[in-house]
Amino acid sequence: MTPLLTRRLLIRPFTLEDAPFILRLLNEPSFIEHIADKGVRTIDQAENYLRQGPLASYAVHGHGLWMVQDRGAGTPMGMCGLIRREALPEVDLGYAFVPEFWGRGHAREAAAACLAYAREALRLPGVLAIVSPGNASSIRLLEALGFRSTGSMEWSPGDEVVVYRLALD
């Protein structure tokens, strides 16, 4: 994948050198609350998460979660991308940012770039997104991007999520 460039962002594939940032992001209280506790507590575990998650997804599907950086300074801000999950019938848009980059439109800018890639490069008919019902800011973002709720599902035992879909064709 060629890195995606927006006005403010560089969106590129992860490398193992990104493990320190992944360690931080996956241990943010907001990530654990709204997404999951991945149990990643060391650099070695972060490297393993990258190998088994994004890097494996690139090899199998040609896409996955990507690093989002400030285009000018190169500062890591979060991740955003397209994930193929066995439990879902279509590709899923996923994103997470460290708190100091919330509320500035970075997630929307990154998500819009990933959706354009899904439409133009991958020619996907649609993209799903799953969100915890209490994650109001993520729900607002999805709705602003044009996603519409299609209902809810039990993601894991006792973990209900709302499923959103955006038609790309």
Short mmCIF file of C-alpha atoms in Angstrom, two decimals:
data_model
loop_
_atom_site.label_atom_id
_atom_site.label_comp_id
_atom_site.label_asym_id
_atom_site.label_seq_id
_atom_site.Cartn_x
_atom_site.Cartn_y
_atom_site.Cartn_z
CA MET A 1 0.00 0.00 0.00
CA THR A 2 1.22 3.45 -0.87
CA PRO A 3 0.93 5.77 2.14
CA LEU A 4 -2.18 7.94 2.14
CA LEU A 5 -1.62 11.68 2.43
CA THR A 6 -4.19 14.20 3.57
CA ARG A 7 -3.79 17.88 4.27
CA ARG A 8 -2.44 17.16 7.77
CA LEU A 9 -1.83 13.43 7.97
CA LEU A 10 0.42 10.63 6.77
CA ILE A 11 -1.33 7.25 6.96
CA ARG A 12 1.07 4.38 6.41
CA PRO A 13 1.54 0.69 7.17
CA PHE A 14 2.84 -0.14 10.63
CA THR A 15 6.34 -1.52 11.13
CA LEU A 16 7.84 -3.22 14.18
CA GLU A 17 9.56 0.07 14.98
CA ASP A 18 6.09 1.41 15.90
CA ALA A 19 5.85 -0.95 18.90
CA PRO A 20 6.50 1.76 21.55
CA PHE A 21 3.60 3.83 20.21
CA ILE A 22 1.33 0.76 19.99
CA LEU A 23 2.20 -0.09 23.59
CA ARG A 24 1.07 3.36 24.66
CA LEU A 25 -2.08 3.44 22.51
CA LEU A 26 -3.34 -0.01 23.54
CA ASN A 27 -2.93 0.90 27.21
CA GLU A 28 -4.83 4.19 27.07
CA PRO A 29 -7.81 3.91 29.45
CA SER A 30 -10.13 5.03 26.64
CA PHE A 31 -8.85 2.26 24.35
CA ILE A 32 -9.39 -0.35 27.03
CA GLU A 33 -12.86 1.02 27.86
CA HIS A 34 -14.24 1.47 24.35
CA ILE A 35 -12.33 -1.09 22.28
CA ALA A 36 -10.67 -3.84 24.32
CA ASP A 37 -7.91 -4.70 26.72
CA LYS A 38 -5.51 -6.45 24.37
CA GLY A 39 -3.24 -7.49 27.26
CA VAL A 40 -0.24 -5.81 25.66
CA ARG A 41 2.07 -4.65 28.46
CA THR A 42 5.60 -4.88 27.04
CA ILE A 43 7.45 -3.89 23.86
CA ASP A 44 7.77 -7.58 22.95
CA GLN A 45 4.00 -8.00 23.27
CA ALA A 46 3.45 -4.85 21.19
CA GLU A 47 5.71 -6.25 18.46
CA ASN A 48 3.76 -9.52 18.60
CA TYR A 49 0.47 -7.58 18.35
CA LEU A 50 1.80 -5.85 15.22
CA ARG A 51 2.99 -9.16 13.70
CA GLN A 52 -0.26 -11.01 14.37
CA GLY A 53 -2.57 -8.05 13.68
CA PRO A 54 -1.75 -5.33 11.16
CA LEU A 55 1.28 -6.97 9.52
CA ALA A 56 -0.53 -10.31 9.07
CA SER A 57 -3.58 -8.48 7.70
CA TYR A 58 -1.46 -6.69 5.10
CA ALA A 59 -0.05 -10.03 3.95
CA VAL A 60 -3.43 -11.78 3.75
CA HIS A 61 -5.83 -8.98 2.75
CA GLY A 62 -3.64 -6.17 1.43
CA HIS A 63 -5.00 -3.78 4.05
CA GLY A 64 -5.42 -3.46 7.81
CA LEU A 65 -4.91 -0.90 10.53
CA TRP A 66 -2.40 1.79 9.60
CA MET A 67 -0.31 4.28 11.57
CA VAL A 68 -1.61 7.85 11.52
CA GLN A 69 1.06 10.53 11.91
CA ASP A 70 1.26 14.28 11.72
CA ARG A 71 2.33 14.90 8.13
CA GLY A 72 4.79 17.64 9.01
CA ALA A 73 6.34 16.59 12.30
CA GLY A 74 5.88 12.83 11.96
CA THR A 75 4.35 12.60 15.44
CA PRO A 76 2.37 9.36 15.92
CA MET A 77 -1.27 10.19 16.64
CA GLY A 78 -3.23 6.98 16.33
CA MET A 79 -4.30 4.26 13.97
CA CYS A 80 -7.01 3.94 11.39
CA GLY A 81 -7.75 1.40 8.72
CA LEU A 82 -9.78 -1.38 7.20
CA ILE A 83 -10.04 -4.69 9.02
CA ARG A 84 -11.41 -7.99 7.76
CA ARG A 85 -13.05 -9.72 10.75
CA GLU A 86 -14.50 -13.24 10.56
CA ALA A 87 -17.55 -12.17 12.58
CA LEU A 88 -18.53 -9.46 10.09
CA PRO A 89 -19.77 -9.85 6.49
CA GLU A 90 -17.87 -6.78 5.22
CA VAL A 91 -14.65 -4.93 5.98
CA ASP A 92 -14.72 -2.89 9.19
CA LEU A 93 -13.41 0.66 9.63
CA GLY A 94 -11.36 0.87 12.82
CA TYR A 95 -9.64 3.81 14.48
CA ALA A 96 -8.13 4.92 17.78
CA PHE A 97 -6.14 8.01 18.73
CA VAL A 98 -4.21 9.06 21.80
CA PRO A 99 -6.13 11.68 23.82
CA GLU A 100 -3.98 14.70 22.97
CA PHE A 101 -5.21 14.44 19.37
CA TRP A 102 -8.93 14.16 20.13
CA GLY A 103 -11.37 16.87 19.10
CA ARG A 104 -9.26 18.29 16.26
CA GLY A 105 -10.76 16.40 13.33
CA HIS A 106 -7.82 14.02 12.89
CA ALA A 107 -9.95 10.86 13.22
CA ARG A 108 -12.45 12.17 10.69
CA GLU A 109 -9.67 13.12 8.25
CA ALA A 110 -7.99 9.72 8.60
CA ALA A 111 -11.26 7.81 8.34
CA ALA A 112 -12.29 9.74 5.22
CA ALA A 113 -8.94 8.89 3.59
CA CYS A 114 -9.34 5.19 4.47
CA LEU A 115 -12.90 5.18 3.11
CA ALA A 116 -11.71 6.79 -0.14
CA TYR A 117 -9.08 4.02 -0.38
CA ALA A 118 -11.79 1.39 0.22
CA ARG A 119 -13.92 2.91 -2.53
CA GLU A 120 -11.26 3.73 -5.12
CA ALA A 121 -8.48 1.18 -4.66
CA LEU A 122 -10.35 -1.79 -3.18
CA ARG A 123 -13.69 -1.13 -4.92
CA LEU A 124 -15.62 -2.28 -1.86
CA PRO A 125 -19.43 -1.96 -2.03
CA GLY A 126 -19.62 -0.91 1.60
CA VAL A 127 -17.82 -0.70 4.92
CA LEU A 128 -19.03 -1.55 8.41
CA ALA A 129 -18.05 -0.03 11.74
CA ILE A 130 -18.76 -1.37 15.20
CA VAL A 131 -18.94 0.86 18.24
CA SER A 132 -19.76 0.56 21.93
CA PRO A 133 -23.19 2.12 22.58
CA GLY A 134 -21.68 4.50 25.16
CA ASN A 135 -18.97 5.87 22.86
CA ALA A 136 -20.84 9.02 21.84
CA SER A 137 -17.89 10.73 20.12
CA SER A 138 -17.25 7.70 17.90
CA ILE A 139 -20.94 7.46 17.05
CA ARG A 140 -20.98 11.16 16.07
CA LEU A 141 -17.93 10.61 13.86
CA LEU A 142 -19.48 7.64 12.08
CA GLU A 143 -22.73 9.50 11.48
CA ALA A 144 -20.83 12.56 10.20
CA LEU A 145 -19.08 10.27 7.70
CA GLY A 146 -22.46 9.01 6.48
CA PHE A 147 -22.64 5.69 8.31
CA ARG A 148 -26.09 4.52 9.41
CA SER A 149 -26.93 2.11 12.21
CA THR A 150 -28.02 -1.34 11.07
CA GLY A 151 -28.67 -2.73 14.55
CA SER A 152 -26.65 -4.28 17.30
CA MET A 153 -24.90 -7.56 17.98
CA GLU A 154 -23.11 -9.33 20.80
CA TRP A 155 -19.43 -8.93 19.91
CA SER A 156 -18.25 -11.12 22.76
CA PRO A 157 -20.15 -12.54 25.72
CA GLY A 158 -21.73 -9.58 27.51
CA ASP A 159 -20.30 -7.03 25.04
CA GLU A 160 -23.03 -5.49 22.90
CA VAL A 161 -21.94 -3.25 20.01
CA VAL A 162 -23.84 -1.14 17.51
CA VAL A 163 -23.15 -1.96 13.87
CA TYR A 164 -23.00 0.87 11.34
CA ARG A 165 -22.70 0.62 7.56
CA LEU A 166 -21.69 3.01 4.81
CA ALA A 167 -22.51 2.16 1.19
CA LEU A 168 -19.59 3.02 -1.08
CA ASP A 169 -21.08 2.22 -4.46
#
